[in-house]
Coordinates of C-alpha atoms in Angstrom, one line a residue:
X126 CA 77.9 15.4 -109.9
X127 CA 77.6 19.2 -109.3
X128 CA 73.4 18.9 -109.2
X129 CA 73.9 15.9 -106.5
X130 CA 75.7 18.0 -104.1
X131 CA 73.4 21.1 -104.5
X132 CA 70.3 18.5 -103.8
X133 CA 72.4 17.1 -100.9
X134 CA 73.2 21.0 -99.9
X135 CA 69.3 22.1 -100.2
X136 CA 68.1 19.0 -98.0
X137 CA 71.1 19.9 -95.1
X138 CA 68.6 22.1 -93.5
X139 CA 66.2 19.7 -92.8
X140 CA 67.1 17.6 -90.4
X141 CA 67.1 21.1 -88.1
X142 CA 63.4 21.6 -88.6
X143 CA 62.6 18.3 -88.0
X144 CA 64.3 18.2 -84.9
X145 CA 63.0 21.3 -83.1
X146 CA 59.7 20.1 -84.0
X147 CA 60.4 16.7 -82.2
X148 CA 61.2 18.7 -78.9
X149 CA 58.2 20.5 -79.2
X150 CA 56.5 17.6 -79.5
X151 CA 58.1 15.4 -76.3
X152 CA 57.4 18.3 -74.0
X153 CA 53.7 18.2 -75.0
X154 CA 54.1 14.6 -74.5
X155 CA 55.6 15.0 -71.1
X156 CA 53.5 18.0 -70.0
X157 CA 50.3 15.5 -70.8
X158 CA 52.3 13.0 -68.9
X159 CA 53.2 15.2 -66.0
X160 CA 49.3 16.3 -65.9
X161 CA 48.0 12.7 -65.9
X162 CA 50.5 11.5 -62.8
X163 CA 49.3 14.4 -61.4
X164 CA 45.2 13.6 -61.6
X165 CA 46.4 10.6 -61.3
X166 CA 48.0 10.9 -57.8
X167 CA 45.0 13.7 -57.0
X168 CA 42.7 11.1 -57.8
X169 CA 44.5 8.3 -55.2
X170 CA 44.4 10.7 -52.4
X171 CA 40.7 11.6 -52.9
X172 CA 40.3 8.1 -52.5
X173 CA 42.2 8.3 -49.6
X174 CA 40.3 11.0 -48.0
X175 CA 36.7 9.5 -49.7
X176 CA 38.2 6.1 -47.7
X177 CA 39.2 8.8 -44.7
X178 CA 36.5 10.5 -44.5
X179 CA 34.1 7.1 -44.4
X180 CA 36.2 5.9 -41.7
X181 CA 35.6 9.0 -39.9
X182 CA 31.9 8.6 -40.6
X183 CA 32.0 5.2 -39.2
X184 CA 33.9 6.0 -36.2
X185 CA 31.4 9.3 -35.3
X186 CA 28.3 6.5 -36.0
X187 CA 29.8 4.0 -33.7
X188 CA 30.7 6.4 -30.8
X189 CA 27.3 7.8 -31.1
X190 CA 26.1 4.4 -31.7
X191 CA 28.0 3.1 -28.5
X192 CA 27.1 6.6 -26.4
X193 CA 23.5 6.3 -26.9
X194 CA 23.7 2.7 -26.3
X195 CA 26.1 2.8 -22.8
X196 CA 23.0 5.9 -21.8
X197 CA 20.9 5.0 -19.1
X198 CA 17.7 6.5 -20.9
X199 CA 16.1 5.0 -23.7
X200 CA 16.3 6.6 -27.1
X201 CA 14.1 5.4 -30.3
X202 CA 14.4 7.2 -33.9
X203 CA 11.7 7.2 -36.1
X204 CA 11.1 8.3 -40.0
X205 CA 8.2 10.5 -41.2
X206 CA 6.2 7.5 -41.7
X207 CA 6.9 5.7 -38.7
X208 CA 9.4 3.1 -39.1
X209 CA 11.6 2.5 -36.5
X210 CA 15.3 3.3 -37.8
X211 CA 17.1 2.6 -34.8
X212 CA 17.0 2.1 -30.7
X213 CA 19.6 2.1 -28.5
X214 CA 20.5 -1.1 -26.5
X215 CA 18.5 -0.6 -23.5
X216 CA 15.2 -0.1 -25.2
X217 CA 15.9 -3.8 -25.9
X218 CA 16.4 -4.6 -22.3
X219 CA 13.9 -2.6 -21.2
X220 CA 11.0 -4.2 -23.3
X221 CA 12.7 -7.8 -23.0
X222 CA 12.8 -7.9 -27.0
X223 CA 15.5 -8.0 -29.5
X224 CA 17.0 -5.4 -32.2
X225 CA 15.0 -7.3 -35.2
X226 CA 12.0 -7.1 -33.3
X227 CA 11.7 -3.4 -33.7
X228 CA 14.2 -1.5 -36.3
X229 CA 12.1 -1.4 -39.8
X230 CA 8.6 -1.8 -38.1
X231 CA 6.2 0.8 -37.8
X232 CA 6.3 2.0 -33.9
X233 CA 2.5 2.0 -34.4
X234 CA 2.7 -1.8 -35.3
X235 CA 5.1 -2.8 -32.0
X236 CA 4.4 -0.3 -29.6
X237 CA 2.0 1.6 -27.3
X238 CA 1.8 4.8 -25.3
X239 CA -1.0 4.6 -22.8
X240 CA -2.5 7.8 -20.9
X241 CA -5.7 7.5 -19.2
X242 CA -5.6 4.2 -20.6
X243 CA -6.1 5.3 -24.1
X244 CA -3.0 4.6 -27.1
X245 CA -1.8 8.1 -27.6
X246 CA 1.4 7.1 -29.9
X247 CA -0.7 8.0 -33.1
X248 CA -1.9 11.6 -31.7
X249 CA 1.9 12.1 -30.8
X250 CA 3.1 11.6 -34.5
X251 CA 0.6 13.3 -36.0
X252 CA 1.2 16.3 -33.8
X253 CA 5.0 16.4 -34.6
X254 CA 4.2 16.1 -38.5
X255 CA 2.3 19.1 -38.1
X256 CA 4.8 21.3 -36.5
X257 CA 5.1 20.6 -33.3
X258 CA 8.7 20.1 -31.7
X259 CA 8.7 18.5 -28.2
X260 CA 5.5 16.7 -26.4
X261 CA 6.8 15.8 -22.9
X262 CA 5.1 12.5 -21.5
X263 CA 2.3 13.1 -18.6
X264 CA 2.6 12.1 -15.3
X265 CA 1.7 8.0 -15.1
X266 CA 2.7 7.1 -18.8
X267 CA 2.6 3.6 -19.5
X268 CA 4.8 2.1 -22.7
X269 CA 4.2 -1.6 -23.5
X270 CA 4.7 -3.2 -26.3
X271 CA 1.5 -3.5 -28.8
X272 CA -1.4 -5.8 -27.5
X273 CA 0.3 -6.5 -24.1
X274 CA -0.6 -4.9 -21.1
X275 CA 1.0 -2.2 -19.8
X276 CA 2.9 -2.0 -16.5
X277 CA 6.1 0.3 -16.8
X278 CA 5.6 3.6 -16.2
X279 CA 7.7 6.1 -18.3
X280 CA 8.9 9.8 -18.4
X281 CA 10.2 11.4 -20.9
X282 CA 9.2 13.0 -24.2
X283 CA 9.2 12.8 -28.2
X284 CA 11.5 15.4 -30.1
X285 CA 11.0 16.4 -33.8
X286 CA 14.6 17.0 -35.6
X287 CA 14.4 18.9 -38.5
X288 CA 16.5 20.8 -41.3
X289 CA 17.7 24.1 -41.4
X290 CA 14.6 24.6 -43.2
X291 CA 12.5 23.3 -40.7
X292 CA 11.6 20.0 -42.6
X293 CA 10.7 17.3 -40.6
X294 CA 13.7 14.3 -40.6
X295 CA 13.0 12.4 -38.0
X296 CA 11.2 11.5 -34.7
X297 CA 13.4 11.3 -31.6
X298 CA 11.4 9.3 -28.3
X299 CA 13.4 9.2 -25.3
X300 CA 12.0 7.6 -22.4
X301 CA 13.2 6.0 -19.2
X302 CA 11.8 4.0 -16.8
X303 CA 10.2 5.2 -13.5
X304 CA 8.0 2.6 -12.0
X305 CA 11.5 2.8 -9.2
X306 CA 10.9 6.2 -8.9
X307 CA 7.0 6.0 -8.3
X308 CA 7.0 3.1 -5.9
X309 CA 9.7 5.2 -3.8
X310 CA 7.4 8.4 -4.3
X311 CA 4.2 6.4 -3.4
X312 CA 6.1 5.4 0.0
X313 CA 7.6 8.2 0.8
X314 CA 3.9 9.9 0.5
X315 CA 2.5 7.1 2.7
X316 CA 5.0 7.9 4.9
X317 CA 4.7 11.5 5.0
X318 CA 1.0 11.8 5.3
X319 CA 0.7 9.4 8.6
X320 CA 3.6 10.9 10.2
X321 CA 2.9 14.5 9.2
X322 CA 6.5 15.5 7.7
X323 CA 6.8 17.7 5.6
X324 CA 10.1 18.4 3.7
X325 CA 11.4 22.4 3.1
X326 CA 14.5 24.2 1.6
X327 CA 15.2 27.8 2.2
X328 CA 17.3 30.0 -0.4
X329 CA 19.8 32.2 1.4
X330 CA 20.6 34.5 -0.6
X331 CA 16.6 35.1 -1.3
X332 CA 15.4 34.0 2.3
X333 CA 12.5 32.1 0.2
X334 CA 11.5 29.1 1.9
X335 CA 9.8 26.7 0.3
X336 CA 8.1 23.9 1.9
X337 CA 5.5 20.8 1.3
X338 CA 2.5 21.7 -0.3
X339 CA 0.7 19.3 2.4
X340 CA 2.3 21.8 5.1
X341 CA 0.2 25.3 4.4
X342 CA -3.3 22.9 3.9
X343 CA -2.4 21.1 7.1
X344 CA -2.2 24.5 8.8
X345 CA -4.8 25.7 7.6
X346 CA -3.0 28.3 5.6
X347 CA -3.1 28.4 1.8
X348 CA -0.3 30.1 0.0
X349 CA 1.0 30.4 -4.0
X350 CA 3.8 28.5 -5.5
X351 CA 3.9 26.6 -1.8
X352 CA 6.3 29.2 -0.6
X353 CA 7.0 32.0 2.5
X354 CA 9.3 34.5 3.4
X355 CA 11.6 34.2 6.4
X356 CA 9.9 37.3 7.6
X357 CA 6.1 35.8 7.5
X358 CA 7.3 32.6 8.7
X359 CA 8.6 34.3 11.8
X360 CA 5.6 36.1 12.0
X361 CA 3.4 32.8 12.6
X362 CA 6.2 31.5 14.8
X363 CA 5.0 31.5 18.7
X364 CA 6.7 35.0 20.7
X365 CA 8.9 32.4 23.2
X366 CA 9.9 29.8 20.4
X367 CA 11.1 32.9 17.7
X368 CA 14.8 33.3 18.9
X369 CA 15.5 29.3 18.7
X370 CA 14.5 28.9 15.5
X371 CA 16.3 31.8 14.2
X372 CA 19.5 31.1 15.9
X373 CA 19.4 27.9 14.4
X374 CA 18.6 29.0 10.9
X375 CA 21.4 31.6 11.3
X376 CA 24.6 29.5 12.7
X377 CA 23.9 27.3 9.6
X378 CA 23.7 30.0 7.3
X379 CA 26.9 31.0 8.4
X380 CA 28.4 27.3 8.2
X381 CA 27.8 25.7 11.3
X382 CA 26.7 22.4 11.9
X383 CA 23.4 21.6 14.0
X384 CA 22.7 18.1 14.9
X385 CA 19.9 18.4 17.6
X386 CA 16.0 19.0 16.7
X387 CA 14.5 22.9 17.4
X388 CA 11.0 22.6 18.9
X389 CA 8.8 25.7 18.6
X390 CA 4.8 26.3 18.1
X391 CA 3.1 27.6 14.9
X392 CA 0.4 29.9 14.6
X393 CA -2.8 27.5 12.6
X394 CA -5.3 29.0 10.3
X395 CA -8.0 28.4 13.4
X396 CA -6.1 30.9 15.6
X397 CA -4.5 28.1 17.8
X398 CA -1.2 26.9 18.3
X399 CA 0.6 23.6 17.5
X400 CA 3.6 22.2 17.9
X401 CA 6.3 21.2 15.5
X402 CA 10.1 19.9 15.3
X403 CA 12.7 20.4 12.7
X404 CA 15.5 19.0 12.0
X405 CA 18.1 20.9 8.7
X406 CA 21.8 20.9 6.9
X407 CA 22.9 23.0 4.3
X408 CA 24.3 22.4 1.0
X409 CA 27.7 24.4 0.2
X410 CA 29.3 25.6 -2.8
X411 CA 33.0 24.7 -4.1
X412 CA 34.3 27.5 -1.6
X413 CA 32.3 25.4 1.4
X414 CA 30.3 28.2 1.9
X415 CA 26.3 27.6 2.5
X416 CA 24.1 28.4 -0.2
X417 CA 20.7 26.6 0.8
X418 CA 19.1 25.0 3.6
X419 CA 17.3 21.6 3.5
X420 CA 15.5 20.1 6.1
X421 CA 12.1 18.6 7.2
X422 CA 9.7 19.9 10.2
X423 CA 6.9 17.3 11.7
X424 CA 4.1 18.1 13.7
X425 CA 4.5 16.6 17.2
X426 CA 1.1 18.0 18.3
X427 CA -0.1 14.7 19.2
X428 CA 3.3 13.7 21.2
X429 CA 3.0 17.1 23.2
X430 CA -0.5 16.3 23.6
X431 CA 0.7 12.8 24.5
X432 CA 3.4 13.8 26.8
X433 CA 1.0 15.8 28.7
X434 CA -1.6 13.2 29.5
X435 CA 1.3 11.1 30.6
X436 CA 2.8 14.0 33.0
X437 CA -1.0 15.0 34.6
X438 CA -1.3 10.8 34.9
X439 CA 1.9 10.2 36.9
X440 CA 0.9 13.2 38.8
X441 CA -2.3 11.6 39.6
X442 CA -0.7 8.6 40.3
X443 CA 1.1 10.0 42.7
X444 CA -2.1 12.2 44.3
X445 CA -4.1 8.5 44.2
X446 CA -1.0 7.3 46.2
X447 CA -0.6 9.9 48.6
X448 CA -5.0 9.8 49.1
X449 CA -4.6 5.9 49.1
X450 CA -2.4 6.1 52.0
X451 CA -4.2 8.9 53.6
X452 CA -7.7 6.8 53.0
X453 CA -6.1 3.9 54.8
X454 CA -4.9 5.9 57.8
X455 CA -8.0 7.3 57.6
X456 CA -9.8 4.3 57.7
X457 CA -8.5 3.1 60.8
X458 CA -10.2 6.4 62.3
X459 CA -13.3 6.4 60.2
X460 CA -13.5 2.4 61.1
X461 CA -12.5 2.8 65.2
X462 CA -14.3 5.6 65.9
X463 CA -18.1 4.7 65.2
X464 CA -17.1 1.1 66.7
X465 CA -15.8 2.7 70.3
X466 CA -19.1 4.8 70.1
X467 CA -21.5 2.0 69.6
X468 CA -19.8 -0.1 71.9
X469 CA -19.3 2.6 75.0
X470 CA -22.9 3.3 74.5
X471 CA -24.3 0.2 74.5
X472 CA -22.4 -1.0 77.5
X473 CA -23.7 2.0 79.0
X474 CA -27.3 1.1 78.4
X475 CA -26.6 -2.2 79.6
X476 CA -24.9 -2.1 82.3
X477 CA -27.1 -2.9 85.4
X478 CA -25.1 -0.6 87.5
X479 CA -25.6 2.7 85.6
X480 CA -28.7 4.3 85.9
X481 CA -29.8 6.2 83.0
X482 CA -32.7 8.1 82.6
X483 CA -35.2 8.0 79.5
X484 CA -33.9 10.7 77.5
X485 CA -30.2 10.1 78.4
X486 CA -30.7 6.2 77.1
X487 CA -32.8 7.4 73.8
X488 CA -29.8 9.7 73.0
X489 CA -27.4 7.1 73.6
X490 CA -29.6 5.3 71.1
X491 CA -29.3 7.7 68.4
X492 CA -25.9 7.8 68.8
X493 CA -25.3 4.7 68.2
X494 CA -27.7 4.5 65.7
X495 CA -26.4 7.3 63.7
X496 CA -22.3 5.6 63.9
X497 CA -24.4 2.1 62.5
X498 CA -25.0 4.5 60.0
X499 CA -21.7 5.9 59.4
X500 CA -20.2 2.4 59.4
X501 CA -23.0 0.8 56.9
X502 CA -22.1 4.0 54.5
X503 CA -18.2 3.5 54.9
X504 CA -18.4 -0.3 54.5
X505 CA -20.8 0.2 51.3
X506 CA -18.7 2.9 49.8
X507 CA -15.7 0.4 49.9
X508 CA -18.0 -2.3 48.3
X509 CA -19.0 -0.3 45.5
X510 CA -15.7 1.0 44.7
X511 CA -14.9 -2.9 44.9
X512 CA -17.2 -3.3 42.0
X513 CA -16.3 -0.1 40.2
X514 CA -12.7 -1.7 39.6
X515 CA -13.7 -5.2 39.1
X516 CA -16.8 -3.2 36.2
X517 CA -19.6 -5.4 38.6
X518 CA -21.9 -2.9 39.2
X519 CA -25.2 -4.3 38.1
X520 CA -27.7 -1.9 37.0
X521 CA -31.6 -2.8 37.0
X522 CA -33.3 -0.3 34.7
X523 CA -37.1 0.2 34.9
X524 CA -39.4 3.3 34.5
X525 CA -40.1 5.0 37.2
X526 CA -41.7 8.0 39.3
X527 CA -39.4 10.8 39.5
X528 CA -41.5 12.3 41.6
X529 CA -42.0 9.1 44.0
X530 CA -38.0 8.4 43.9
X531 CA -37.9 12.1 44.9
X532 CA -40.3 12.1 47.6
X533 CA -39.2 8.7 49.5
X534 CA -35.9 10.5 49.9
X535 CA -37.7 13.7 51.4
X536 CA -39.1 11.3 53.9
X537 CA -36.4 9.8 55.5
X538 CA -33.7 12.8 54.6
X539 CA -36.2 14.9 56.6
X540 CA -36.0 12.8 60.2
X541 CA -32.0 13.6 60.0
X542 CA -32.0 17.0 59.7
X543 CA -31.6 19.4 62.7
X544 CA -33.9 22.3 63.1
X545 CA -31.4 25.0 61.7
X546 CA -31.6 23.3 58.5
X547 CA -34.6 23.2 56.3
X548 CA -34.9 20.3 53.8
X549 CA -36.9 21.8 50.8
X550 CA -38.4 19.2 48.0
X551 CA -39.0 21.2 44.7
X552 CA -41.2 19.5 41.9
X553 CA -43.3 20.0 39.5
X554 CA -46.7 19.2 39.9
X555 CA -47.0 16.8 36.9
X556 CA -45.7 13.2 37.5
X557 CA -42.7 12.6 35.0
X558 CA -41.1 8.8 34.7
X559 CA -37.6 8.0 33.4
X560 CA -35.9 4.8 32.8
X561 CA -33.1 4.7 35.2
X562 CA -32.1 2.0 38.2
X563 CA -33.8 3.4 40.8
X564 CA -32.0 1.7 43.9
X565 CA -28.4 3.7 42.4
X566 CA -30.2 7.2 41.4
X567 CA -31.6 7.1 45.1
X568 CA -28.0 6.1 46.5
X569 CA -26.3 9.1 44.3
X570 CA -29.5 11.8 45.5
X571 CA -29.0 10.6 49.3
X572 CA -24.8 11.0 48.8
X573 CA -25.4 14.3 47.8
X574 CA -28.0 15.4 50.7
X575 CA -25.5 13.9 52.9
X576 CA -22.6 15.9 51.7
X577 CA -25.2 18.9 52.2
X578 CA -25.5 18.2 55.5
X579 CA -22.4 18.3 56.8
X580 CA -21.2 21.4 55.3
X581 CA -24.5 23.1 55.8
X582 CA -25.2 24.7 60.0
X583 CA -27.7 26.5 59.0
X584 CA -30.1 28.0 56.3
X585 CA -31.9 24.8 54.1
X586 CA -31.1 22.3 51.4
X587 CA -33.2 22.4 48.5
X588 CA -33.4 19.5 46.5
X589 CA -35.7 18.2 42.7
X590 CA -35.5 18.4 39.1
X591 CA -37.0 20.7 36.6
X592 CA -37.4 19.2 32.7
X593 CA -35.1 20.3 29.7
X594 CA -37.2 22.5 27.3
X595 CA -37.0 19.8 24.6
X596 CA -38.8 17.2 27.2
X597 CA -36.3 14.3 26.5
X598 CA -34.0 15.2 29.3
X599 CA -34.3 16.1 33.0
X600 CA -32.0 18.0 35.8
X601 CA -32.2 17.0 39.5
X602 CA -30.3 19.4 41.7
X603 CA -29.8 19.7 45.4
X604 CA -28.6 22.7 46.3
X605 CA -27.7 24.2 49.4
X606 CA -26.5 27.3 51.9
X607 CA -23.5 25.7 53.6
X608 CA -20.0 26.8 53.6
X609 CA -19.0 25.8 49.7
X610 CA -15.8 25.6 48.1
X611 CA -13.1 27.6 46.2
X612 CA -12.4 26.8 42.7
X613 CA -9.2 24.7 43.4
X614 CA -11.3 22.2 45.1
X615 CA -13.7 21.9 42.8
X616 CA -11.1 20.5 40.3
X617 CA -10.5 17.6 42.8
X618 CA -14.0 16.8 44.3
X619 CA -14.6 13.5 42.0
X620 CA -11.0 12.1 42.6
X621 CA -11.0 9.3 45.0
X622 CA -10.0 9.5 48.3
X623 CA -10.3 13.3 48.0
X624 CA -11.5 14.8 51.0
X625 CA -12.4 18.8 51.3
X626 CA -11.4 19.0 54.7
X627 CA -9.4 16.4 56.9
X628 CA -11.9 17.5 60.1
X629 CA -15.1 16.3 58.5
X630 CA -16.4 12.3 58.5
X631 CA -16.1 10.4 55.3
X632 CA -13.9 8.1 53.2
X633 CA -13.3 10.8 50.2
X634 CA -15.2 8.3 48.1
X635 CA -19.1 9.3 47.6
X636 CA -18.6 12.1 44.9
X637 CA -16.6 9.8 42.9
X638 CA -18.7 6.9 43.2
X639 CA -21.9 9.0 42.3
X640 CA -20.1 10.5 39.2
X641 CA -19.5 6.5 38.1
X642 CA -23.0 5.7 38.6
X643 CA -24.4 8.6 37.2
X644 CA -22.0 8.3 33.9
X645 CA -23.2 4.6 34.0
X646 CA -26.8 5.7 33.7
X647 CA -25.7 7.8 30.3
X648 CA -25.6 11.0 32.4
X649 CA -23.5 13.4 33.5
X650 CA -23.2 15.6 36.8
X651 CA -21.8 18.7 37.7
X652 CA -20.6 21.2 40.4
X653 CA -21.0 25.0 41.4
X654 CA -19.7 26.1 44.5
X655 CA -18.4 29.3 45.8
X656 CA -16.7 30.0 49.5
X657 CA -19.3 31.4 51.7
X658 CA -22.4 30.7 49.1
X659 CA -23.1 27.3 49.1
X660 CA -23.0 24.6 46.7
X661 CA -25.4 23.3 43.9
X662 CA -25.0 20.1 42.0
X663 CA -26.8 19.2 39.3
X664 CA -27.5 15.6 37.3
X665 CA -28.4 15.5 33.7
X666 CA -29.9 12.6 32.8
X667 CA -32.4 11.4 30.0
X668 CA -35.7 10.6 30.2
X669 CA -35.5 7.6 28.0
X670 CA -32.4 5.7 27.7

């Protein structure tokens, strides 16, 4: 009994040990525990933000999907060996082809870049593999795709991305199309070079104005970089047209607005003037104050030019209306007074009951004679001028004598003229023959020796021709000592109607029917006069026509 309670004594203490031991042992248990909820709830919220994180991934591709797709330009990536990985939406519009008909395909295999109608895709890849980082497309770029013929022109340019390294990831094309563009451009040109615009912009804070390349070659005066100064633009501005222009500039400079045109004359390369419009607003910053000018000037040469022709032709106009109504007042004299001499002198010599002696009726006979004369003139002047304005003149052309046209004139000029007056016939003693009509070259020849004879009291009239040195062209002059003319008159000798002085005979017709004929006959005449020296007037004509 005693060694049984000693043995149940001894074994008392264990049930102590084995119990701190089993605490020791559950808190390892739960620790373990504890740690595996814990990697296990670290290991649910990294697949949360793993599942985050590709969500995020997939929303930045689709916004940069759906930006590059909603851009107006077209964008193309390629890999390093030329496969198409991925082209925005409009690349697909543009080329009129769907998304499988590109992405995986070589770019080589389905596209083209034409320059100078050579494929230059292949030269562009090859020069971005080798290092270098942008090629910007030429001016007319064509992109087709492969085997088709291209019609769209492009700008734009290829891109190489690379690493922080400077490894080659991908190729980036972005190109738009511009045949919109180029058609506008084209017209605009067309536009521009028949109407002589030329667009400019001036910089106000530089006073640099820049202006149409077309502008300094059309003047004559080639700059750099197509711009000028304000100050050597004023400089080639006329003296009178300087202040407009610069007013002009200046109220918009400081914000005012200017609706109207300026007008003002610029100095050419050739020394001469030329006129020119322009027509400008300004651009303004946030504050609305003026920053630049824009604007376009135009040559209006032509309509000055124009406008001139215009004002000296209604001025005409109204000279050929005033002589018109002169020539017809004048008529009635010119027409009467011949008529009243011829018939009072021929009643005269036949009336029965006047007795007239033999010189007294063989002047009454030349004075009637020479008034049959004045009226045959008058009346033919108004027939030719009948034909000049319906174009009938007919013109016989033959060769002929010079110098026997010449001398049948000195013949029969020579009985009219009164002994204070010497006719003079100057030729040369060789014969020379032109092709001319004869009958007109006499008419013009005797007009002029007419003219000469009325003006002339006293000294001579010399009248001929002399050759041109080169022997293809001759001048017949008749020149003479009578009163002559100041320079104003000359200006107005060959207009109809025109008449020097309202005193002497004549229609105001002869000089301007001999400058018709004459121009008819591929010539040309001309007048020197001066008051108090006489008068010369020459024909040019060729011998062979």
């Amino acid at each position: 009994m005693q060694a049984k309670v000693v043995d149940i004594m001894s074994l008392s203490h264990l049930p102590m040990a084995t119990t701190s031991y089993d605490y020791a042992y559950i808190i390892q248990l739960a620790c373990i525990f504890i740690l595996f909820i814990l990697l296990f709830f670290l290991y649910l919220e990294r697949r949360k933000f793993i599942h985050k994180v590709k969500d995020l991934k997939s929303i930045e591709e689709a916004v940069i999907t759906r930006l590059l797709d909603s851009m107006s330009a077209n964008f193309a990536f390629v890999d390093l060996d030329g496969t198409i990985r991925y082209v925005n939406q409009r690349v697909f519009k543009y080329l009129d082809i769907n998304r499988k008909g590109l992405v995986g395909k070589k770019v080589t295999d389905v596209l083209s870049i034409f320059y100078e109608q050579s494929d230059i895709l292949p030269d562009i890849l090859e020069e971005l593999r080798q290092g270098k980082d942008y090629i910007e497309f030429k001016t007319d770029t064509y992109l087709s795709e492969k085997d088709q013929d291209a019609v769209q022109l492009v700008g734009g340019a290829a891109f190489g991305i690379r690493d922080r390294n400077g490894r080659l990831l991908y190729i980036l094309f972005f190109f738009r199309n511009i045949n919109k563009e180029k058609r506008q451009q084209y017209t605009m040109d067309m536009i521009l070079n028949r109407t002589h615009i030329f667009p400019w912009t001036i910089e106000i804070n530089t006073g640099i104005l820049t202006i149409d390349p077309r502008y300094f070659e059309y003047l004559g005066r080639p700059v750099e970089n197509n711009t000028i100064t304000t100050e050597d633009f004023r400089a080639i501005i006329h003296p009178d047209d300087v202040d407009a222009v610069f007013e002009s500039m200046t109220g918009q400079f400081n914000g005012a607005s200017l609706d109207a045109y300026v007008s003002y004359r610029l100095l050419r390369g050739d020394g001469t003037w030329e006129w020119f419009e322009a027509q400008s607003t300004y651009m303004q910053s946030v504050s609305g104050s003026p920053f630049q000018l824009i604007g376009i000037c135009m040559s209006t040469q032509k309509y000055k030019e124009t406008e001139i022709r215009l004002q000296e032709a209604l001025e005409k106009a109204k000279q050929s209306e005033e002589l018109k109504t002169a020539f017809l007042a004048n008529m009635s004299h010119e027409i009467r007074t011949p008529l009243n001499a011829i018939m009072g002198f021929s009643n005269l010599l036949t009336d029965e009951d006047v007795k007239l002696g033999t010189d007294e009726a063989k002047e009454f006979s030349n004075i009637i004679n020479q008034n049959g004369q004045h009226l045959l003139t008058l009346v033919s002047d108004i027939l030719d001028l009948s034909r000049i304005e319906s174009n009938e003149m007919v013109f016989n052309m033959q060769r002929y004598s010079l110098n026997a046209l010449l001398t049948d004139i000195y013949k029969a000029q020579s009985l009219r003229m009164t002994p204070e007056v010497e006719l003079v016939l100057q030729m040369p003693e060789y014969n020379t023959y032109l092709t001319t009509d004869s009958t007109r070259l006499t008419q013009v020849v005797n007009n002029l020796i007419n003219n000469s004879r009325k003006f002339t009291k006293e000294g001579f009239i010399r009248f001929g021709y002399h050759l041109e040195d080169d022997g293809k062209s001759v001048y017949i002059f008749v020149h003479d000592t009578g009163c002559g003319m100041e320079q104003a008159e000359l200006s107005q000798i060959f207009n109809r109607f025109y008449k020097g002085s309202p005193h002497v005979q004549g229609t105001g017709l002869g000089l301007s029917i001999c400058k018709t004929i004459i121009e008819k006959l591929n010539g040309n005449i001309t007048v020197i006069s001066e008051k108090g020296r006489g008068t010369e007037t020459i024909l040019h004509l060729l011998l062979n026509r």
